[in-house]
Each structure stands twice: as C-alpha cells, then as structure tokens.
CSV table of C-alpha atoms in Angstrom, one decimal:
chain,number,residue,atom,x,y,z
D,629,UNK,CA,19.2,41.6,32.8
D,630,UNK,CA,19.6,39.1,35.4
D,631,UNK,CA,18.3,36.0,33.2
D,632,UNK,CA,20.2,37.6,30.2
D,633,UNK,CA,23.5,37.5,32.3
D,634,UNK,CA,22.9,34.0,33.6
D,635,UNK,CA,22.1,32.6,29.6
D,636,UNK,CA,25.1,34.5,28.3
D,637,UNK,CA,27.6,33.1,31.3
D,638,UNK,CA,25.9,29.3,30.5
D,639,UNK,CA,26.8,30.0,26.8
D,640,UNK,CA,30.3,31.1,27.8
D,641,UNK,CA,30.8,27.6,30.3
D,642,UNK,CA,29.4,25.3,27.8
D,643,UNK,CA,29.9,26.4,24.3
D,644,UNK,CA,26.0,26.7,23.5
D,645,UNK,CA,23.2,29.1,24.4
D,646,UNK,CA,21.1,27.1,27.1
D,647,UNK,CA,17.7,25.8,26.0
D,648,UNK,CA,16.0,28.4,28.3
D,649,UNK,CA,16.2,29.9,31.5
D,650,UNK,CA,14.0,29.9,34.9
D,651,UNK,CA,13.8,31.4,38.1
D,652,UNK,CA,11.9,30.8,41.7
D,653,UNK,CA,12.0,33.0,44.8
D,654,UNK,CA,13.1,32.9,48.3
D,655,UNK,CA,10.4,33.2,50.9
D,656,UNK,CA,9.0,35.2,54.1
D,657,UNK,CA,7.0,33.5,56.3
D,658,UNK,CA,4.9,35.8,57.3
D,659,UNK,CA,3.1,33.3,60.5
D,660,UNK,CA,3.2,29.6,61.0
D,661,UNK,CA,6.6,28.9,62.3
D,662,UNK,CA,7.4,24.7,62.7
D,663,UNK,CA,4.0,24.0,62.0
D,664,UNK,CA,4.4,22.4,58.3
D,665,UNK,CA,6.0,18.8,59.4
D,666,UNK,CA,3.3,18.7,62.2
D,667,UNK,CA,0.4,18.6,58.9
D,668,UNK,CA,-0.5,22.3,60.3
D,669,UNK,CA,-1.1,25.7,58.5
D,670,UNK,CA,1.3,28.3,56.6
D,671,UNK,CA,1.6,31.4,55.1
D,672,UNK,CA,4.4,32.4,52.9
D,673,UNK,CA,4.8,34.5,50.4
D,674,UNK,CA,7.7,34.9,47.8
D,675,UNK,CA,10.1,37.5,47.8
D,676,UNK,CA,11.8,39.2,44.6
D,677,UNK,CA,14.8,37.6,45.2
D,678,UNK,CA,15.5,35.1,43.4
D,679,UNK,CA,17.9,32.0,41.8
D,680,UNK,CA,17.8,31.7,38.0
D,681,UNK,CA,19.3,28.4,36.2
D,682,UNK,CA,19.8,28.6,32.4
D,683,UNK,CA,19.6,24.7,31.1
D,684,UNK,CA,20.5,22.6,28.6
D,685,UNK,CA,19.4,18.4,28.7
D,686,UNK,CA,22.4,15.9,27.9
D,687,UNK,CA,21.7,12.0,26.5
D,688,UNK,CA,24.7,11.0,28.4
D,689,UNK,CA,23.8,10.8,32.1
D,690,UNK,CA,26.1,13.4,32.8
D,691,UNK,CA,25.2,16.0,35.5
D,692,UNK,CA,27.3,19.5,34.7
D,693,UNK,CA,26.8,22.2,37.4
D,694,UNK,CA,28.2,25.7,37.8
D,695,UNK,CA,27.0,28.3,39.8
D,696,UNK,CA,28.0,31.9,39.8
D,697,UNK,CA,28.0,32.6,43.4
D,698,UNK,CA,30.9,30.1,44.7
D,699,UNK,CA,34.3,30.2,43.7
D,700,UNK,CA,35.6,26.8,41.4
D,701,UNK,CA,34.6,25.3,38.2
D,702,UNK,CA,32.1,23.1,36.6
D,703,UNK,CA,31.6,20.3,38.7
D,704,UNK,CA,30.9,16.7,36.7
D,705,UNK,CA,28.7,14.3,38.2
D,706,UNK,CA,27.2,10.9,36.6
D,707,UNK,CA,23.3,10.7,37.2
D,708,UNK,CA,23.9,6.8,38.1
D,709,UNK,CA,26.2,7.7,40.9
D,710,UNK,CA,23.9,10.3,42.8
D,711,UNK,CA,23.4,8.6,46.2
D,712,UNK,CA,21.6,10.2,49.3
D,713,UNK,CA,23.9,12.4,51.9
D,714,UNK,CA,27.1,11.6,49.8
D,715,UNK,CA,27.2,15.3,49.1
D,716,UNK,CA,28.3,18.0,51.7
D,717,UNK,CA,28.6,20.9,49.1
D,718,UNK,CA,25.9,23.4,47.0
D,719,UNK,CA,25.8,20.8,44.2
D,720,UNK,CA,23.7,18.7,47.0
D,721,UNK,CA,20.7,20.4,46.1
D,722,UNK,CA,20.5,20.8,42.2
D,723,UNK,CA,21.9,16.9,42.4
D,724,UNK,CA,19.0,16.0,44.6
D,725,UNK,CA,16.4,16.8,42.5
D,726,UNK,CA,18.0,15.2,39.5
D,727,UNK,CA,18.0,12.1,42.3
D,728,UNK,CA,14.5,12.6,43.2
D,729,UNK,CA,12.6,13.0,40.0
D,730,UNK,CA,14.7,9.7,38.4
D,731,UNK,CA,13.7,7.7,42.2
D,732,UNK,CA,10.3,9.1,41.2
D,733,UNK,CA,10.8,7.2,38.0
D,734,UNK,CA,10.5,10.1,35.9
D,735,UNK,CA,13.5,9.5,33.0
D,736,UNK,CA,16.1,12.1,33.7
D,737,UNK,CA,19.3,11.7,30.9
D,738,UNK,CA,21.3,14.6,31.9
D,739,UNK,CA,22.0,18.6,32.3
D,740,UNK,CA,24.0,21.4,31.8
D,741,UNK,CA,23.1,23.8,34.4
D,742,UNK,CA,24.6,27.0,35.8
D,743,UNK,CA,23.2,29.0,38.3
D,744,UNK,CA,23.0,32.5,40.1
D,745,UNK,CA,20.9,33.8,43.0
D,746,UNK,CA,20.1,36.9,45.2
D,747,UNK,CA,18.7,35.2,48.0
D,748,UNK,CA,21.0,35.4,51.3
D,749,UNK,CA,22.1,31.9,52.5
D,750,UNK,CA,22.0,31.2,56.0
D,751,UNK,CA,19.3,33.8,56.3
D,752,UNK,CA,15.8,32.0,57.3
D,753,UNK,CA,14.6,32.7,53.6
D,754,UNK,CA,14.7,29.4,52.0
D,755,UNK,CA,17.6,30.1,49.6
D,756,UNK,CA,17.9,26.2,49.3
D,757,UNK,CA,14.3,25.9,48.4
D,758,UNK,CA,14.9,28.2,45.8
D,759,UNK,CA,17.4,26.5,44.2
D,760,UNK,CA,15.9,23.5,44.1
D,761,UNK,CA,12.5,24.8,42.6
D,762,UNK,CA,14.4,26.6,40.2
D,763,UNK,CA,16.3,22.8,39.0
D,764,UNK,CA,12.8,21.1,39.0
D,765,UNK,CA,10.8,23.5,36.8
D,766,UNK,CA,13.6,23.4,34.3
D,767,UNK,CA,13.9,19.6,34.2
D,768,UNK,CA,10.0,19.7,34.3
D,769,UNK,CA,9.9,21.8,31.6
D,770,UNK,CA,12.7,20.2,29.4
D,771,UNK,CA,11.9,16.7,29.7
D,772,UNK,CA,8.3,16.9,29.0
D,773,UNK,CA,7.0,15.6,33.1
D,774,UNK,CA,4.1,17.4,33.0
D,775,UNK,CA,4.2,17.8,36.7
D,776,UNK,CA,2.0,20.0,38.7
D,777,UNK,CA,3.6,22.6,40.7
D,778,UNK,CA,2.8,21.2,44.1
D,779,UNK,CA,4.2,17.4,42.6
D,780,UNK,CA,7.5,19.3,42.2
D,781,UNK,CA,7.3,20.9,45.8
D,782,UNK,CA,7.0,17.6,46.7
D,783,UNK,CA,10.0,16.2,45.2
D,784,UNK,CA,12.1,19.0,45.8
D,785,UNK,CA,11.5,18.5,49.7
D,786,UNK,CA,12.4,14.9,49.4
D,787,UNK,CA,15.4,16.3,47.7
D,788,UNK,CA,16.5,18.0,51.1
D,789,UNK,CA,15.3,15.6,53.5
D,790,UNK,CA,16.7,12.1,51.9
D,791,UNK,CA,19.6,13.5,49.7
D,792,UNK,CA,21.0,16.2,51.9
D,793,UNK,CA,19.4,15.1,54.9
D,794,UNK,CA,17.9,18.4,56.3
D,795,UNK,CA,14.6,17.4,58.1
D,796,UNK,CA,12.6,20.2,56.5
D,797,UNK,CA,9.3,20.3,55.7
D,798,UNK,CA,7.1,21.3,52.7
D,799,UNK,CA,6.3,24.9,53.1
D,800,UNK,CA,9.9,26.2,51.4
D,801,UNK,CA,9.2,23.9,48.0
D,802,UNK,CA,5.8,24.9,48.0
D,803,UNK,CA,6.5,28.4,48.4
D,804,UNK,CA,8.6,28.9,45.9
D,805,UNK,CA,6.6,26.8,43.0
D,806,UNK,CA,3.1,28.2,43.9
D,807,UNK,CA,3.2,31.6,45.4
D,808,UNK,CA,1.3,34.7,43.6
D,809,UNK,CA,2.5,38.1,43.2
D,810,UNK,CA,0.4,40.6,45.6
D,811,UNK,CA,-0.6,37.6,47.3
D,812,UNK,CA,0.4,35.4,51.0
D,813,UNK,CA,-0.1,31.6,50.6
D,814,UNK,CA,-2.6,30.2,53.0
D,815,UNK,CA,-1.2,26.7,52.5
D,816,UNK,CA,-2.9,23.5,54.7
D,817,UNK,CA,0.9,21.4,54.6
D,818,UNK,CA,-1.7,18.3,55.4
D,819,UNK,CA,-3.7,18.2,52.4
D,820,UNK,CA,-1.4,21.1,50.5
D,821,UNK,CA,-4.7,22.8,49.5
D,822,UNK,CA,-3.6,26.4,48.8
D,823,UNK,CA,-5.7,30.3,49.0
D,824,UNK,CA,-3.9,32.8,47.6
D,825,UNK,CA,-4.8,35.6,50.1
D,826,UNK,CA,-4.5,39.3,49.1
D,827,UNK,CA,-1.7,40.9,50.6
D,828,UNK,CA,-1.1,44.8,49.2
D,829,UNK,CA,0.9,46.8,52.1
D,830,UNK,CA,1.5,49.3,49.9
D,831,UNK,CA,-1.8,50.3,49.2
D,832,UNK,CA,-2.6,50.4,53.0
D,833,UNK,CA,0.9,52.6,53.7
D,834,UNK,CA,2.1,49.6,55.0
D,835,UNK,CA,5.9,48.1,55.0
D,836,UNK,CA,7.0,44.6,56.1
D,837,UNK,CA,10.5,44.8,56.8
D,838,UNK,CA,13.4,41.8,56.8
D,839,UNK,CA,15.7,42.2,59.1
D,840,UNK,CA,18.7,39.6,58.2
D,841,UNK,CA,20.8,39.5,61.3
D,842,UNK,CA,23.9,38.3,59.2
D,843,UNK,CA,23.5,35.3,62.5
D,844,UNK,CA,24.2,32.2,59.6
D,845,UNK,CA,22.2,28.9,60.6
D,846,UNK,CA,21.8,25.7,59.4
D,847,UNK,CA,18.9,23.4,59.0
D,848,UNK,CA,20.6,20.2,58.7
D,849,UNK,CA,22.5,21.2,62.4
D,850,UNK,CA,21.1,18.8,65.1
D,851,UNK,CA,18.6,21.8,67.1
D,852,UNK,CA,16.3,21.4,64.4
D,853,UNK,CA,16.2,18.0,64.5
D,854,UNK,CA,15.3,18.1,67.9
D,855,UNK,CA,12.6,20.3,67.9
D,856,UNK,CA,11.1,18.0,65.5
D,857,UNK,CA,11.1,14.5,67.2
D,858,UNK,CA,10.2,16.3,70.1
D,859,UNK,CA,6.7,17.4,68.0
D,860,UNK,CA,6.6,13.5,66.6
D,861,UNK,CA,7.0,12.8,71.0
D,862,UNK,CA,3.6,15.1,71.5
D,863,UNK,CA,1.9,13.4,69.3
D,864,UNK,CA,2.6,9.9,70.0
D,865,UNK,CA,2.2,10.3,73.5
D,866,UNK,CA,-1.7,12.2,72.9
D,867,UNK,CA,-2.7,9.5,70.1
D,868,UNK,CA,-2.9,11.4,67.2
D,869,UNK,CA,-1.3,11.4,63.8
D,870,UNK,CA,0.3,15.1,64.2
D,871,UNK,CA,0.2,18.3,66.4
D,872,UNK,CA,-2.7,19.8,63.8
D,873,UNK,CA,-5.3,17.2,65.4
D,874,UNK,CA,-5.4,18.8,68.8
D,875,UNK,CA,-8.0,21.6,68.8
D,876,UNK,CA,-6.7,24.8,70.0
D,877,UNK,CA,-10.0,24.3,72.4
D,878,UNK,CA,-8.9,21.8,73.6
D,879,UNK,CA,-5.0,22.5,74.4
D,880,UNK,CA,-4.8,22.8,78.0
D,881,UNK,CA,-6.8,19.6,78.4
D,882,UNK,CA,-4.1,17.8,76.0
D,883,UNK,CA,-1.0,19.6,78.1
D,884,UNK,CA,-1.9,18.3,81.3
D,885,UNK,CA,-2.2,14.6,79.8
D,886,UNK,CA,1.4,15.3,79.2
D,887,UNK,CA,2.4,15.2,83.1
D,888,UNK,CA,5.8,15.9,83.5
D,889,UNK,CA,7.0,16.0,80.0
D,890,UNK,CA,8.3,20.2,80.3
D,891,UNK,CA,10.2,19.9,77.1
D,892,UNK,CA,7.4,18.2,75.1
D,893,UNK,CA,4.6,20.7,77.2
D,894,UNK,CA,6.4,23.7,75.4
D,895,UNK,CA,6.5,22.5,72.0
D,896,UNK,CA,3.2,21.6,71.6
D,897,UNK,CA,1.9,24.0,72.9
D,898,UNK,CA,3.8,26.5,70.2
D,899,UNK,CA,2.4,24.6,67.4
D,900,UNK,CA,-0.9,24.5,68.6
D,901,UNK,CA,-1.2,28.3,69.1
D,902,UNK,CA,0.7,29.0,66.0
D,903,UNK,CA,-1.5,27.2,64.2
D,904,UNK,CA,-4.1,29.2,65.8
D,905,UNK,CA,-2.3,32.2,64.8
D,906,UNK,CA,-2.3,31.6,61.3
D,907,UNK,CA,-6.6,31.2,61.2
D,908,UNK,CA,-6.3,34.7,63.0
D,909,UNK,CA,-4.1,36.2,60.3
D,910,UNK,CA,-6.2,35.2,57.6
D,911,UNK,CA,-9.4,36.1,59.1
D,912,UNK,CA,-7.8,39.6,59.7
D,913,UNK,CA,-6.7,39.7,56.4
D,914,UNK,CA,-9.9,38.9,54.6
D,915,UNK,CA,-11.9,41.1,56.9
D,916,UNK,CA,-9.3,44.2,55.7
D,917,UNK,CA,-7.8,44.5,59.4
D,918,UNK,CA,-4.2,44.2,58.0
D,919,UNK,CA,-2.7,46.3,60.9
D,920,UNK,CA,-4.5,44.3,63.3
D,921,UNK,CA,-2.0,41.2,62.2
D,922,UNK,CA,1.2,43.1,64.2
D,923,UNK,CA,0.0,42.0,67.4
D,924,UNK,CA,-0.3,38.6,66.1
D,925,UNK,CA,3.2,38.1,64.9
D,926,UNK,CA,4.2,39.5,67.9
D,927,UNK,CA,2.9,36.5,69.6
D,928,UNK,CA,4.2,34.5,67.6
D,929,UNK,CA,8.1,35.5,68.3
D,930,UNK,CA,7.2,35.0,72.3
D,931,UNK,CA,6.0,31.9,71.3
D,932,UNK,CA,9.1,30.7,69.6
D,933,UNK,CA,11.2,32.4,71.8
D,934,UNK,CA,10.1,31.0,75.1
D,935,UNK,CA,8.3,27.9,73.9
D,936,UNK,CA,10.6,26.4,71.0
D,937,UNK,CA,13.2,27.9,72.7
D,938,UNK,CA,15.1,29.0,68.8
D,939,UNK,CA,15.6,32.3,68.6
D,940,UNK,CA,18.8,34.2,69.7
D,941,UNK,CA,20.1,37.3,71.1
D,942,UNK,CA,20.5,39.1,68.1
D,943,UNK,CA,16.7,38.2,66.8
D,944,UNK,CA,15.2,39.6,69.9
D,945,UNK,CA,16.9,42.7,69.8
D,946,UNK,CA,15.5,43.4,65.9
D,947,UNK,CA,12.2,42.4,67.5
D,948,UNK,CA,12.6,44.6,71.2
D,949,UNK,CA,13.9,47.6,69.1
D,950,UNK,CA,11.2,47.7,66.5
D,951,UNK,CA,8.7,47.9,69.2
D,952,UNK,CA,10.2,49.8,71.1
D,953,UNK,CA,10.3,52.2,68.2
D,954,UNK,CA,6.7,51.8,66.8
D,955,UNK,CA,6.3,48.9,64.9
D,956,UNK,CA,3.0,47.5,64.9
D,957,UNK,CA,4.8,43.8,65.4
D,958,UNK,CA,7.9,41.8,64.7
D,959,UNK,CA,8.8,38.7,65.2
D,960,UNK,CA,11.7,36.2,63.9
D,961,UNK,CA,10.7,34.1,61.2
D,962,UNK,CA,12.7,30.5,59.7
D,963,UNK,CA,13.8,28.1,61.1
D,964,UNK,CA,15.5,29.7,64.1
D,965,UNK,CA,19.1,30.2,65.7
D,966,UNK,CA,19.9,33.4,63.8
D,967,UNK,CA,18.7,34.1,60.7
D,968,UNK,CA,15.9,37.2,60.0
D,969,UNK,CA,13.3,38.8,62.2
D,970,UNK,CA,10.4,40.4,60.3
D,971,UNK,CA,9.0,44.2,61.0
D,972,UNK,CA,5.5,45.1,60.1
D,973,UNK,CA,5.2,49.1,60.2
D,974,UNK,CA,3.7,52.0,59.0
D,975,UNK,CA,5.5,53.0,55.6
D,976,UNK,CA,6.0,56.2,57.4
D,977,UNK,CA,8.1,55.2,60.2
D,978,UNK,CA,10.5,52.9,58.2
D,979,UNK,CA,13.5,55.3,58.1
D,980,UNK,CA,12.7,55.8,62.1
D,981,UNK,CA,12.8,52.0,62.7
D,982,UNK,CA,15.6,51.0,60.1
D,983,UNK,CA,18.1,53.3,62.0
D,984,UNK,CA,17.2,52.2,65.4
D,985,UNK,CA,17.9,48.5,64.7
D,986,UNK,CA,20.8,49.7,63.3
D,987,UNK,CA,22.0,51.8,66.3
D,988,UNK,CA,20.6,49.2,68.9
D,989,UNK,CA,23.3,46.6,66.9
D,990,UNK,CA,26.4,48.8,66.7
D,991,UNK,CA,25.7,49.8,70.5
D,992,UNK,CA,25.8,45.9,71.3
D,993,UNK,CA,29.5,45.5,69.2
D,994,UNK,CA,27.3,43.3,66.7
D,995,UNK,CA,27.6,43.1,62.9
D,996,UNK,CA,25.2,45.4,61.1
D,997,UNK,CA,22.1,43.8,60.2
D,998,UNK,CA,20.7,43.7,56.6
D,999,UNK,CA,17.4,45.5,56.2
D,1000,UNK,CA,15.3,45.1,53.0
D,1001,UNK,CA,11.9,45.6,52.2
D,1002,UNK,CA,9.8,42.3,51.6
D,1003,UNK,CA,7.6,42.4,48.5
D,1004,UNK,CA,4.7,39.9,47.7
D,1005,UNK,CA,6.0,38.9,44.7
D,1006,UNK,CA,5.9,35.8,41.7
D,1007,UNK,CA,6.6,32.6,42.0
D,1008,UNK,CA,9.0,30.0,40.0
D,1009,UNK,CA,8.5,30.4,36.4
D,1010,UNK,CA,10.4,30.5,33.0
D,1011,UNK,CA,11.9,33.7,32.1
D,1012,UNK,CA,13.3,32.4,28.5
C-alpha cells in the first residue's frame, strides 16, 4: 500500500503515473561505531522502515522534487545549476545524487520525483542514507547505468560529504543498497568486501530493541567533525594510512607513542577496540553464540561513552535501565549526541524492559522515548 500511495500521489503532482517506484531502508548498526572513515569494520543491517520514490526521467534538465513528509510544494531545480553546499534544505540529498552521478559522468537529463519515508530523522538510523539510495537505484534503473550496488553506495556518500557537506562515511549508502533480509552486513569499509551473516533473533527468542530517544542530532554539526580529524591526527602521528592498520595486539604499544596527546589517546583507542569488537561479534555469530554478543555491545557504549566522548544523558539512561532490568546488552548506536540506543533481550522480557525505559524517562521529566522492534530486513530495491 505504501508504494501504491506514493505512485498514486506522483500521478496526482505531475499529471502521469511515474515510470516505477523503489524503496531502500534505514539502518541499525548493530557494532562498529566511527570505524567506517578510519577503512575499519561494520555491521549493519536494514531495518523495515523505509523511503519509497516513485520516478519519472525528463529530457529537459529539470529536477522536480516533492516529498510527502514536509510541508510546501514541488520544488524546481535545473540539473546545470546543482552546486556543492548551496542547499541547506531535504532537496540537498535527492539533488546530490543527481550532482554526483552526472560529476561521475554518467548522463543524467532530468526527474520527476516525489518521495515518502518511515524512517525517523534525527534518529541515528540513516534516514538520509535512505533517501539517497532510494534516488540512485531509480536513476540507475531509469537511465540504463548499470551500476553495481556498492558503485551507487559510493556515489551516494559523495552525495553527503561534497554536496551537503556531512563528513560521513560509507557504511549508511552501503547499508541501505546491499543489506539482506535475515541477514547483518559484515562490511570491510576499506576494501567494501561484504558477508552477509545470519542474523534470526526470532528463532533464538531473541529481540533487538531501538530505543529512539526523540534527542535530534546532526551529522553535518561541527562534534562529528571533530571526532574525525582527530582519528585522521592518530594516524598521521603513528604512520599509517588509517586507524584499521594498528593491530589490536599491538594498541598499547601505539598509545604510548602518542605521549601527551589525551584527546587523540581516547579516540584511537575506541576505534581500535571497536574494530576488535566487530571480529568478536561475527565469530560469536557464526559459532551460534548469539546471546554471548550482549556483553559485547555493552562494551561498545562504554567505549563511545567515555572514549569518543558522544553519547548523552538520555542515551545512557536507555542503556543503565535496560541492564538494570535484564537485558543481555545495550548500547547507543549512530553517530552520537542523542539519537537511538539499541537493546538486545530475551523476547520474553521485552514488555519488562520497554516499561522501565519508559518509567526511568518520565521520572527524569524527559520526552518519552520511541521503542520499536528492529527487524533484519531487505535492502533498496524496486517495488513497481
């Protein structure tokens, strides 16, 4: 219904049915927090929400974009005007893809495009990801690119970091075009070689909650920035390309090289461990242990609490609570500064934990979270 809604609003926009419609996900990470722009390891894995885009090409040069889920018409943009951060609004993202695949010198003439999505903004789940993934399958598609899906992820990351000048890096895209239904991506953001790694929680009575703390961030805000020169700082200083190149054997050797740099100390050694973290969780995984992960993603919310130094009141208290209250781990997950925390627990105790995060936010005068249950599910494909 949701694709059938989206072609029928397109239709009623632009006088004509649109010439098919597609869709691609949001994303959990489920461990391997800042480690993707420091060429180190990742597992996402795509949620059922979703954006869908119903599109039509134009000869024209004309870029027409509508989008169900922000007040205002259709707004008009000419293809030969698209220029890097000139943009502060939605339309930054479809328009940055359109920007991308033409600098790419793929031969983009024009759209009609109108969108609608269910994944939360400001949330940590990659809603911008999403609907740029969604714009570069279509065009893809249409236009006859035949690009593969991680050539997309790619360009869709260039997208955000050039055009609307969000230093992300290329775990979101390549979420959203490649992940498998039942399945966590094991993705090496170096080399972008991919396993799909079996991830069934319901068949083990297992739930992975989101907690969305209704906390709104922003990647292109100047923390995240900072956390990632200060990464590029590590590196430079221990002569290697990226953070992924010093062994987890060999970290304590590599922070005391690092004298008096505290700032620099704590990052690195995040990424290092977390990239650590992620090799444990697959291992776990393959060897059927999936419980055993809790304890891992626990570490990995001290780590990014107390080491990247990003997560916030309201995030610790999802993570505290659900402890306190049996979860077998939680940790916050994004890029940090509010955003959502995620809950691994029994399928049993769900109802238990869902009303004591609840309670633990009333009692601190905070808005109510959002609690959903997170779903392996498919990744960006055509619907019509």
């Amino acid at each position: 219904m949701g694709a059938q809604r989206v072609a029928e609003r397109f239709t009623e926009l632009y006088g004509a049915a649109p010439e098919g419609v597609w869709a691609a996900p949001g994303r959990v990470n489920l461990i391997g927090e800042h480690t993707d722009y420091n060429d180190g390891f990742v597992m996402p894995f795509a949620l059922p929400h979703q954006a869908i885009a119903a599109v039509s090409r134009r000869d024209d040069g004309i870029l027409r974009l509508h989008s169900a889920d922000v007040e205002g018409g259709v707004v008009e943009l000419r293809l030969d005007a698209l220029a890097p951060q000139s943009d502060e609004n939605w339309t930054a993202y479809p328009a940055g893809v359109v920007w991308a695949l033409r600098e790419a010198g793929h031969e983009i003439t024009g759209a009609d495009v109108h969108l609608s999505s269910t994944v939360p903004t400001g949330a940590g789940l990659s809603s911008s990801a999403a609907l740029e993934v969604v714009i570069a399958l279509a065009l893809n598609d249409l236009f006859g690119l035949g690009l593969q899906r991680w050539r997309l992820a790619r360009l869709c990351q260039r997208a955000e970091n050039v055009y609307v000048g969000a230093p992300t890096g290329i775990m979101d895209q390549t979420a959203s075009a490649c992940c498998e239904q039942g399945h966590a991506l094991f993705l090496d953001t170096r080399d972008l070689s991919q396993q799909q790694i079996p991830f069934d929680l319901a068949a083990e009575g297992l739930r992975l909650l989101v907690v969305d703390t209704q906390v709104k961030h922003a990647h292109s805000g100047g923390e995240y920035g900072k956390r990632r020169a200060g990464c590029e700082k590590g590196a430079a200083l221990l002569g290697v390309d990226a953070l992924r190149d010093i062994p987890y054997a060999e970290l304590d050797a590599a922070l005391a090289r690092l004298g008096d740099e505290e700032e620099v100390i704590r990052l690195v050694r995040h990424v290092v461990t977390e990239d650590q973290r992620v090799e444990r969780t697959v291992a776990l995984l393959r060897a059927g242990e999936t419980r055993a992960i809790g304890a891992v993603l626990t570490e990995g919310h001290a780590s990014l609490r107390d080491d990247f130094r990003i997560s916030c009141p309201e995030l610790d208290l999802v993570v505290d609570t659900a402890l306190a209250n049996g979860a077998l781990g939680a940790r916050m997950t994004g890029g940090g500064f509010g955003g959502s925390a995620i809950v691994l627990a029994e399928a049993t105790d769900v109802d238990t934990l869902t009303k004591a995060v609840e309670a633990a936010f009333a009692a601190a005068d905070l808005t109510a979270p959002r609690v959903f249950e997170a779903v392996p599910s498919a990744g960006a494909r055509r619907l019509a």
